[in-house]
XYZ file of C-alpha atoms in Angstrom:
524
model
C 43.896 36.489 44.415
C 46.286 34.875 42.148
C 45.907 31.360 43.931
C 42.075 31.452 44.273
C 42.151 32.404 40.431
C 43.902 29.460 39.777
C 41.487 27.360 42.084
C 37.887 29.082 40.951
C 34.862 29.907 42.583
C 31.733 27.612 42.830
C 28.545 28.864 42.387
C 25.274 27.573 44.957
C 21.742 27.666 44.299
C 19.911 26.753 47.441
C 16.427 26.374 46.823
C 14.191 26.339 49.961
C 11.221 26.463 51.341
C 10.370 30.322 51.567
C 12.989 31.603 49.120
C 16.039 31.070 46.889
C 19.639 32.312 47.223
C 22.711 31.977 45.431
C 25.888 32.003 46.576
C 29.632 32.204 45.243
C 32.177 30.642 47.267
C 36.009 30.564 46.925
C 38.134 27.681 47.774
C 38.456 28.017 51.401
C 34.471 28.282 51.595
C 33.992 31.691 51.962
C 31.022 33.189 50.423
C 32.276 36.167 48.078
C 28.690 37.399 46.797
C 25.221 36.104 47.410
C 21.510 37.416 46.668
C 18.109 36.153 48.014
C 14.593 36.063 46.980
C 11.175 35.130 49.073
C 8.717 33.558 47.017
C 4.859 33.520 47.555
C 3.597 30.791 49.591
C 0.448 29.409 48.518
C -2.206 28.173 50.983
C -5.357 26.733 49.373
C -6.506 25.456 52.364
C -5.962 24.699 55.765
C -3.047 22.415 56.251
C -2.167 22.555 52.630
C 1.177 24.331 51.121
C 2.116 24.932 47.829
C 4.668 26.600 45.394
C 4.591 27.730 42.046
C 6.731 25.803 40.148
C 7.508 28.230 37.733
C 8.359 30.971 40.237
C 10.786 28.509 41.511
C 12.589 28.833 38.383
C 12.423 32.398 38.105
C 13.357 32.953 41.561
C 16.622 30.586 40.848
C 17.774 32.466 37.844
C 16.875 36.153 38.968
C 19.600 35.096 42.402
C 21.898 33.717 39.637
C 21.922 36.521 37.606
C 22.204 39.476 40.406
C 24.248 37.112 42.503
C 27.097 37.056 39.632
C 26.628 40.453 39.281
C 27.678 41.501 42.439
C 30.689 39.099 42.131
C 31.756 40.720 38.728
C 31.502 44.089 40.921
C 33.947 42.641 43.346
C 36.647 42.866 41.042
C 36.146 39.667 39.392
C 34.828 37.697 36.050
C 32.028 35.407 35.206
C 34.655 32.869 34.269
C 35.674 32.353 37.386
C 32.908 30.548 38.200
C 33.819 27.240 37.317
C 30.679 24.887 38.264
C 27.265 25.440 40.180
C 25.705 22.998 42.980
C 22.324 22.655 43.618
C 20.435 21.965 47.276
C 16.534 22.092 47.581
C 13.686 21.619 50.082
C 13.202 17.915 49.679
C 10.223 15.560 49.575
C 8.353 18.857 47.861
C 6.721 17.109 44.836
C 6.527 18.686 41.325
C 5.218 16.595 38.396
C 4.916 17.694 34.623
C 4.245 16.422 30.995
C 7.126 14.750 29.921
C 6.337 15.796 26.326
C 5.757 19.470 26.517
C 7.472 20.242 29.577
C 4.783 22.022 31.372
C 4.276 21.701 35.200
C 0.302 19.954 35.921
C 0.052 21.363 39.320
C 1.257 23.467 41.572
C 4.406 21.958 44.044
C 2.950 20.204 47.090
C 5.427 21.404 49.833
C 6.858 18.641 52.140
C 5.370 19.990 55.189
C 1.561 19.764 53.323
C -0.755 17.652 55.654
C -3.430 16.871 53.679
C -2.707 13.744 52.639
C -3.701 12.420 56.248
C -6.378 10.468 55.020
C -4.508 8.794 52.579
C -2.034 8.234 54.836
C -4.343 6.175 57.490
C -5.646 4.285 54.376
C -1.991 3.423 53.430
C -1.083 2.010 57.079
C -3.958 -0.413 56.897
C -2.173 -2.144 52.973
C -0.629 -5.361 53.352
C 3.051 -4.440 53.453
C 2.679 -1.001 54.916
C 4.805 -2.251 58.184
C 7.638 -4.078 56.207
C 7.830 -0.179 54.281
C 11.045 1.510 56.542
C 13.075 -1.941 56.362
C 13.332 -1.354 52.807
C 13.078 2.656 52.355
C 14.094 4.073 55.389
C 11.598 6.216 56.085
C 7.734 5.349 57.873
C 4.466 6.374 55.951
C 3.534 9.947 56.813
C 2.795 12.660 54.757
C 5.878 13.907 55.168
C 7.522 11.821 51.656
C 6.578 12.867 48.060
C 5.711 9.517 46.830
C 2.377 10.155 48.990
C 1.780 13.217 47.770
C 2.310 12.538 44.314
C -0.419 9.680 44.892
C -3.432 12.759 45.943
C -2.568 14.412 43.065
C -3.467 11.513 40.717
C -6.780 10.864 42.826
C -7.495 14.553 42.416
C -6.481 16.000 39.457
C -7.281 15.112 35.926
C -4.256 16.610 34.389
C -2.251 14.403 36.254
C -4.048 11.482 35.983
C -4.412 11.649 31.953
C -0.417 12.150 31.757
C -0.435 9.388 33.227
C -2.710 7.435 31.882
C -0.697 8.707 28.883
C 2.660 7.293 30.410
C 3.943 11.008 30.011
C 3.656 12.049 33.790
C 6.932 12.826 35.197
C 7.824 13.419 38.931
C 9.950 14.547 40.880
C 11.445 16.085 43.781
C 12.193 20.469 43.559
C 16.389 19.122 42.635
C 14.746 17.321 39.651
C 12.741 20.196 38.056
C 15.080 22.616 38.836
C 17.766 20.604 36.745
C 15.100 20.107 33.966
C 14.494 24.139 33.153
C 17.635 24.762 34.234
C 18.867 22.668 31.225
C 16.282 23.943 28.943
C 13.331 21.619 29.527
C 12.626 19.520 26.341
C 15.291 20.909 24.741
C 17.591 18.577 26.154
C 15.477 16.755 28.781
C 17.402 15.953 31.599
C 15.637 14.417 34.298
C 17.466 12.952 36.867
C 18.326 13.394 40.859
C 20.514 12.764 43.502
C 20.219 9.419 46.091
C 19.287 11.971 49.213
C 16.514 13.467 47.191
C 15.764 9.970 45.888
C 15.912 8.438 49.566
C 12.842 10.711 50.379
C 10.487 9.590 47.787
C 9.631 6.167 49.653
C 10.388 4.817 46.306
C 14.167 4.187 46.546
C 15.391 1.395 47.923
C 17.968 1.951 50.845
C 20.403 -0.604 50.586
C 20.559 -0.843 47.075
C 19.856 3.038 46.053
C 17.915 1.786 43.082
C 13.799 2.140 42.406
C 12.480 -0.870 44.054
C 9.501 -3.130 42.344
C 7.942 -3.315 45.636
C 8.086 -0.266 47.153
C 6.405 0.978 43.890
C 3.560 -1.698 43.977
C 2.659 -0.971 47.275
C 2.028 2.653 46.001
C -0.272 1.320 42.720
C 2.107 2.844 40.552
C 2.924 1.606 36.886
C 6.295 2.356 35.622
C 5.684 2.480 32.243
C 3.298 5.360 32.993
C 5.676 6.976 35.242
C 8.492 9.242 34.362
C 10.970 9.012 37.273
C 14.328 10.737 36.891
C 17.379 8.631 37.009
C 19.455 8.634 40.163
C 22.884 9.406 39.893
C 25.866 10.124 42.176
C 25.567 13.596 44.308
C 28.810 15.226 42.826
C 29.882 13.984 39.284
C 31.078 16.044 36.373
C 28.452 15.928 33.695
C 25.450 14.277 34.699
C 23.535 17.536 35.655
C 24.305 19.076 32.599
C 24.687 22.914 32.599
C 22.499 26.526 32.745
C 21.375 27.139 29.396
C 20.793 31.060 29.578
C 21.769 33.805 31.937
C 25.141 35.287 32.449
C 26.221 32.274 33.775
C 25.114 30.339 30.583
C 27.360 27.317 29.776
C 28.752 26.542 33.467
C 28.349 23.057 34.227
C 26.140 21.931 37.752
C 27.955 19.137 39.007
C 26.523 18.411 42.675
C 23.272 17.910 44.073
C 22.287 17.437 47.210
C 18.633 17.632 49.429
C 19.108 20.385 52.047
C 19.680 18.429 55.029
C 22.082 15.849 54.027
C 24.170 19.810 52.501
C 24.177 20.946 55.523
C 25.861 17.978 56.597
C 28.375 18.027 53.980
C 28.848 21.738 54.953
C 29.510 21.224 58.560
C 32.650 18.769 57.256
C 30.745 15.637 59.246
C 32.387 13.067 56.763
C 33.136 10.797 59.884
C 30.487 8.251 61.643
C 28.979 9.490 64.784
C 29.593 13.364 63.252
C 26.121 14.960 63.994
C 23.946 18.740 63.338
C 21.246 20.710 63.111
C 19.994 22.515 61.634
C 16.978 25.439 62.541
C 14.926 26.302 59.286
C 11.387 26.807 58.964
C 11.564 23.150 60.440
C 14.100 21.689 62.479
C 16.581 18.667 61.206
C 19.287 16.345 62.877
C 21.226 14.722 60.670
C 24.112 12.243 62.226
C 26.960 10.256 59.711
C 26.114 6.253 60.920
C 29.184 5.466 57.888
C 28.807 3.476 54.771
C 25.796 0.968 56.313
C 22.019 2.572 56.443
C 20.913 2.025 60.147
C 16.714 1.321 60.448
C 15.858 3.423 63.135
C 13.492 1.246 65.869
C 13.046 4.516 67.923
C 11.394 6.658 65.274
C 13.839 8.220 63.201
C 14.600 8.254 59.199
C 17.232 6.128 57.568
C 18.563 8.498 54.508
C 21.768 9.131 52.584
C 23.796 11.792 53.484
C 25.665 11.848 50.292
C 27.244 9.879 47.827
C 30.227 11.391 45.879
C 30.745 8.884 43.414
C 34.514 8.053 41.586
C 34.272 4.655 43.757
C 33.703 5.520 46.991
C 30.876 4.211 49.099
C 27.621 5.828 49.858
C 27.290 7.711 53.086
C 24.003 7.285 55.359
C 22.473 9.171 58.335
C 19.878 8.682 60.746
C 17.816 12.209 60.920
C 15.288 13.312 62.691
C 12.463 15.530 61.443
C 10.847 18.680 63.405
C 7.917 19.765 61.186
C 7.836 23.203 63.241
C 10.920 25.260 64.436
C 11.416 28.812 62.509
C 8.170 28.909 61.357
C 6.952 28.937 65.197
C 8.713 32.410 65.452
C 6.825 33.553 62.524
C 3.613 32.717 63.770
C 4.906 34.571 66.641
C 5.212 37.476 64.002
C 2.856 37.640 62.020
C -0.311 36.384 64.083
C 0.200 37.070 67.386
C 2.065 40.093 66.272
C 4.414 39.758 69.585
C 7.549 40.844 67.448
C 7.860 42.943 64.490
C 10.699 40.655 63.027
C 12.049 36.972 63.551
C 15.673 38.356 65.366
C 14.049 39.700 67.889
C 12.307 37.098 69.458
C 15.310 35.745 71.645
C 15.408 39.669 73.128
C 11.821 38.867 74.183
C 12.769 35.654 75.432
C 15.171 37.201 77.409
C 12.901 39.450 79.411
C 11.552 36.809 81.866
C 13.897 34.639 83.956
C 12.220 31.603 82.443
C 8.917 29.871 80.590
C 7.137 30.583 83.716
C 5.845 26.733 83.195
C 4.108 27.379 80.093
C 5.045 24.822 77.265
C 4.463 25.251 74.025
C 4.333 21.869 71.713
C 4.484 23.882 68.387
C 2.737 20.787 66.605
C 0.713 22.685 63.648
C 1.258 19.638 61.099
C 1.348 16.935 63.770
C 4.439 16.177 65.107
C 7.257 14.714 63.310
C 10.437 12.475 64.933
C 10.423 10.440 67.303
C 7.089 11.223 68.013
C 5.170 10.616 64.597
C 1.726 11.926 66.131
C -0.388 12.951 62.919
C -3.469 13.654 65.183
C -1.433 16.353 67.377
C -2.510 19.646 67.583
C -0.044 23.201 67.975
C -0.906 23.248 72.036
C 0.065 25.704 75.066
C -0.365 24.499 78.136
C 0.768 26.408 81.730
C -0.711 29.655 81.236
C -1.792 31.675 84.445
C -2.805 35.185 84.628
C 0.412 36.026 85.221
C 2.131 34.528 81.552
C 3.658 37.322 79.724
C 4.609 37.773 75.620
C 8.168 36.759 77.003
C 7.193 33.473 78.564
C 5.693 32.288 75.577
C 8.320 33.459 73.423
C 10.838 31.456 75.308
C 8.241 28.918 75.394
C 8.433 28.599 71.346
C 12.605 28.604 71.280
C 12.484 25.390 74.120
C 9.858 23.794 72.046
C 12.830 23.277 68.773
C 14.991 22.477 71.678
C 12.988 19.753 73.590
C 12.548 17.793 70.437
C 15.988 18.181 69.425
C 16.833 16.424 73.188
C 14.511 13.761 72.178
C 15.602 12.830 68.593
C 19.202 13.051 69.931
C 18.146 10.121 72.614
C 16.649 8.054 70.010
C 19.454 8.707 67.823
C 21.995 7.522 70.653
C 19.512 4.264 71.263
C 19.583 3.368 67.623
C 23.446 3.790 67.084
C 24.751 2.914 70.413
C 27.005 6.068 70.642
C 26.229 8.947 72.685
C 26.521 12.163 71.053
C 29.066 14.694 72.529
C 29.262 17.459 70.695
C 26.426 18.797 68.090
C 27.058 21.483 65.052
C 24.470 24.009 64.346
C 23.271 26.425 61.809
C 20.455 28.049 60.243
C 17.988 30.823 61.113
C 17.465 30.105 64.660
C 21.276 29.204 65.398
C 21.670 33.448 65.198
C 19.931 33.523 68.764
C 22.480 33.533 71.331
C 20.063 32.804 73.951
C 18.144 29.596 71.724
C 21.524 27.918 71.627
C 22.348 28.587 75.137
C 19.340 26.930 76.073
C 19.957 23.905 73.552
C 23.075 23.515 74.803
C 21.537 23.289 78.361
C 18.557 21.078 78.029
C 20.567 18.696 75.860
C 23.474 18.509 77.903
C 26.454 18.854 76.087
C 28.118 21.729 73.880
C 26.978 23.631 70.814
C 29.170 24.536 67.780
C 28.562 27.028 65.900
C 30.121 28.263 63.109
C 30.916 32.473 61.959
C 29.739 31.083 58.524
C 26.678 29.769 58.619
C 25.542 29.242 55.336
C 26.524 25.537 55.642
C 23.409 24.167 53.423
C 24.622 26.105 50.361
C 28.181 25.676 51.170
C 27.613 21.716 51.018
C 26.242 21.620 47.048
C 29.325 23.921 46.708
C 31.386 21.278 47.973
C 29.758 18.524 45.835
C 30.065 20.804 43.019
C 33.828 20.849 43.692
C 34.990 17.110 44.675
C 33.392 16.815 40.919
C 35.783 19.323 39.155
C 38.605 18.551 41.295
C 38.875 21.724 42.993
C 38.974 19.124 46.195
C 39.805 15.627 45.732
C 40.110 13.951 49.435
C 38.046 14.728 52.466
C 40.671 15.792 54.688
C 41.063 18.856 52.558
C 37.896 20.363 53.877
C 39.548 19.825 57.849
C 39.946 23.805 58.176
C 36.679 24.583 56.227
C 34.992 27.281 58.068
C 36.619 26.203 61.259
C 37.697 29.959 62.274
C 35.678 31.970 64.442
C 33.322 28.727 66.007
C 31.022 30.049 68.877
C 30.478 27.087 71.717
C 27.869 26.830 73.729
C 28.187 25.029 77.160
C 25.698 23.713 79.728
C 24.446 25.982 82.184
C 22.239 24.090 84.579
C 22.489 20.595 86.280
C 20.910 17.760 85.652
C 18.234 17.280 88.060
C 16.626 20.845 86.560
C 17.152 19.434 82.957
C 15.639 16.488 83.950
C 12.206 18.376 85.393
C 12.223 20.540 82.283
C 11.982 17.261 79.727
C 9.664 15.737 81.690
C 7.505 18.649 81.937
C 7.680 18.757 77.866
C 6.657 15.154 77.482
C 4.115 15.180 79.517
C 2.501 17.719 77.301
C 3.506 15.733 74.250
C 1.255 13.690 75.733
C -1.803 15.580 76.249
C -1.230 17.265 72.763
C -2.288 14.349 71.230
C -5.998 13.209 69.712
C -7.704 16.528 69.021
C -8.890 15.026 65.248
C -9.353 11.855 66.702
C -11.532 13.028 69.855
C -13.206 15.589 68.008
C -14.482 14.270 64.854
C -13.661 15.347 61.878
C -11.428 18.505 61.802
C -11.843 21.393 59.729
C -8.766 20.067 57.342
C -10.660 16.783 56.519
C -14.016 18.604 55.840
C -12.382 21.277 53.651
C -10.816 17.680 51.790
């Protein structure tokens, strides 16, 4: 006790898309308390998602307060937290009045599709193609910038901000750090480059706003409030909480969830890769100091950048819009489980998908694929198709398009991937990361502690307050009690089982386009 006294604790608030936690984690990245909060989605209409940015808030400092709690319970004080990082569901747009502080609409949620119009319009701009050369990312309606773009076509709060010049935007990291801080009181508006890098406002090479990127967009900025981009870990930029019982601590990292995770699997070397299975599903791989423009349909982003001189870090990642959230709609509307853990028991009960395939594309499909007019499809059913074939059906869907961002990955990088790190929801299942394992041909790791996203911002928050100074520190983090997954079949039957999912990649596609317009576009 006396030496992780003398080292502190670092408190995480990881923000994401269906609830908040927060975490307290000792030196050695151990979690010592934690509490967790679901927060109402809000679903207007088909295809959309939303949040309420003010529940948000509440939800962060209600997991602060009975997070701490617990941790004073535990035998110790609430000055032994010595700094807080922050990680959030990224591209998730939030804008307010930069005069009184108050949110103008509810959050549009990254995985929100109904911007697809929009987006088609977009494509056909001069300039649209020369758009991932300079940002990294392809027009979708996967990036804020897009989303913040409907909201000034369709709302006139937003619009007379700013017409006003007092609209600002941001990403959930940004208005989190704004109340967080006390709003107007002392009006701190900034983010982190990974949050930044999903905007499709940031330039990638020189991790600075970029005149054109922002022109293609129409946007003015002198009416535009953006928050200032500054390193991911850093000692006073962030400020600190301005209430609760953890009222004065400094936050000194920030990171977007996917590029924490990162951090929290330790992949600090080039060629380092995981994923992780959320509500979506996202693979993340360290390509070093240099961003790397995918040409086989994958995102450029930064994976972190911890300031004090050293060099920003990129990644290539690829995007699954559907992964956790396919078990859920396994839950709650088919009703074929009465909670998420089970579903790999279910799974289990048949000897294999029984040829059904399941291309879980219910907001288009993301990396490589980038099919906007893709419908959630099953194909393969016979009379005979049971609960359990489907069920396995939904884990192998994550997994096939896992196997194919990995390929596109090794095409753009020239390294073949040996070895990939897991965590999140879906990494629990035994049986889903058996089958990873075997479709993508090589071993799974998997860590005993899998809060990885959280422990990342904890790490930020630490490099920054010198409770770890050099990389190699971390070598041990959370390296005890790793699960890893080998291959179980050959490569002939892997070989069958892709095919069999890209061919229905393939037939998945055009239902808006064949069909007219879909119900999204008429409820638009």
């Amino acid at each position: 006790m006396a030496e992780q006294r003398s080292k502190g604790f670092i408190g995480s608030l990881d923000q994401g898309t269906t609830s908040t936690r927060f975490l307290i984690f000792d030196q050695h990245g151990m979690p010592q308390a934690s509490h967790q909060l679901e927060f109402k989605q809000i679903y207007p209409h088909s295809g959309w998602i939303e949040h309420d940015p003010y529940e948000l808030v509440r939800s962060a400092e209600i997991c602060i307060e009975e997070a701490t709690k617990a941790f004073v319970a535990g035998g110790h004080s609430v000055g032994d937290v010595r700094a807080i990082g922050i990680t959030n569901q990224r591209e998730t747009a939030v804008v307010w009045d930069s005069e009184t502080g108050e949110a103008l609409h509810s959050a549009i949620v990254w995985s929100d599709t109904r911007t697809k119009k929009l987006v088609r319009k977009l494509k056909e701009r001069d300039g649209a193609s020369e758009l991932q050369s300079l940002c990294g990312l392809p027009l979708s309606t996967y990036p804020s910038s897009v989303k913040l773009l409907w909201l000034l076509e369709n709302v006139d709060a937003v619009r007379k901000a700013y017409d006003a010049g007092r609209l600002a935007f941001g990403t959930v990291d940004s208005w989190l750090l704004f109340r967080l801080n006390g709003g107007t009181t002392r009006n701190i508006h900034v983010t982190d480059p990974t949050n930044a890098s999903r905007t499709m406002l940031l330039n990638i090479h020189s991790l600075k706003y970029d005149d054109t990127l922002i022109k293609f967009f129409g946007l003015q900025k002198d009416r535009l409030v953006l928050p200032r981009i500054v390193p991911s870990s850093d000692p006073k930029e962030f400020g600190s909480l301005t209430s609760g019982i953890l009222k004065g601590v400094r936050i000194t990292g920030c990171l977007g969830d996917q590029s924490s995770a990162l951090v929290g699997q330790c992949a600090f070397s080039p060629g380092r890769a995981k994923n992780t299975y959320g509500t979506g599903c996202f693979l993340l791989c360290n390509t070093g100091t240099k961003p790397v423009i995918s040409k086989h349909g994958l995102l450029t982003t930064v994976a972190y950048d911890f300031g004090k001189g050293r060099k920003p870090v990129y990644a290539l990642e690829g995007s699954i819009a559907v992964a956790g959230s396919a078990v859920k709609f396994l839950q709650n509307n088919l009703k074929f489980i009465s909670d998420s853990s089970e579903v790999g028991d279910l799974a289990e009960t048949v000897e294999d998908s029984g040829g059904v395939v399941f291309v879980t594309a219910f907001s288009g499909l993301f990396a490589p694929y980038w099919i906007d007019d893709a419908k959630g499809t099953i194909f393969g059913i016979t009379q005979h198709t049971e609960r359990g074939h489907i069920a396995r059906a939904t884990l192998e869907a994550a997994c096939f398009q896992t196997k194919a961002i990995l390929d596109a990955m090794e095409r753009d990088s020239g390294q073949p991937l040996h070895e990939l790190a897991v965590d999140g929801g879906m990494s629990n299942s035994d049986f889903c990361m058996q089958t990873q394992s075997s479709i993508l041909g090589i071993p799974i790791d998997r860590p005993l502690m899998r809060e990885t996203t959280a422990l990342g911002a904890a790490i930020a928050a630490g490099f920054a307050i010198g409770i770890w100074q050099e990389f190699n520190e971390l070598a041990d983090l959370g390296r005890q009690g790793r699960t890893i997954f080998k291959p179980e079949i050959g490569g002939k039957e892997r070989e069958a089982m892709v095919n069999r999912w890209e061919h229905a990649v393939r037939m998945c596609r055009g239902w808006i386009e064949n069909h007219g317009v879909d119900a999204e576009e008429e409820e638009d």
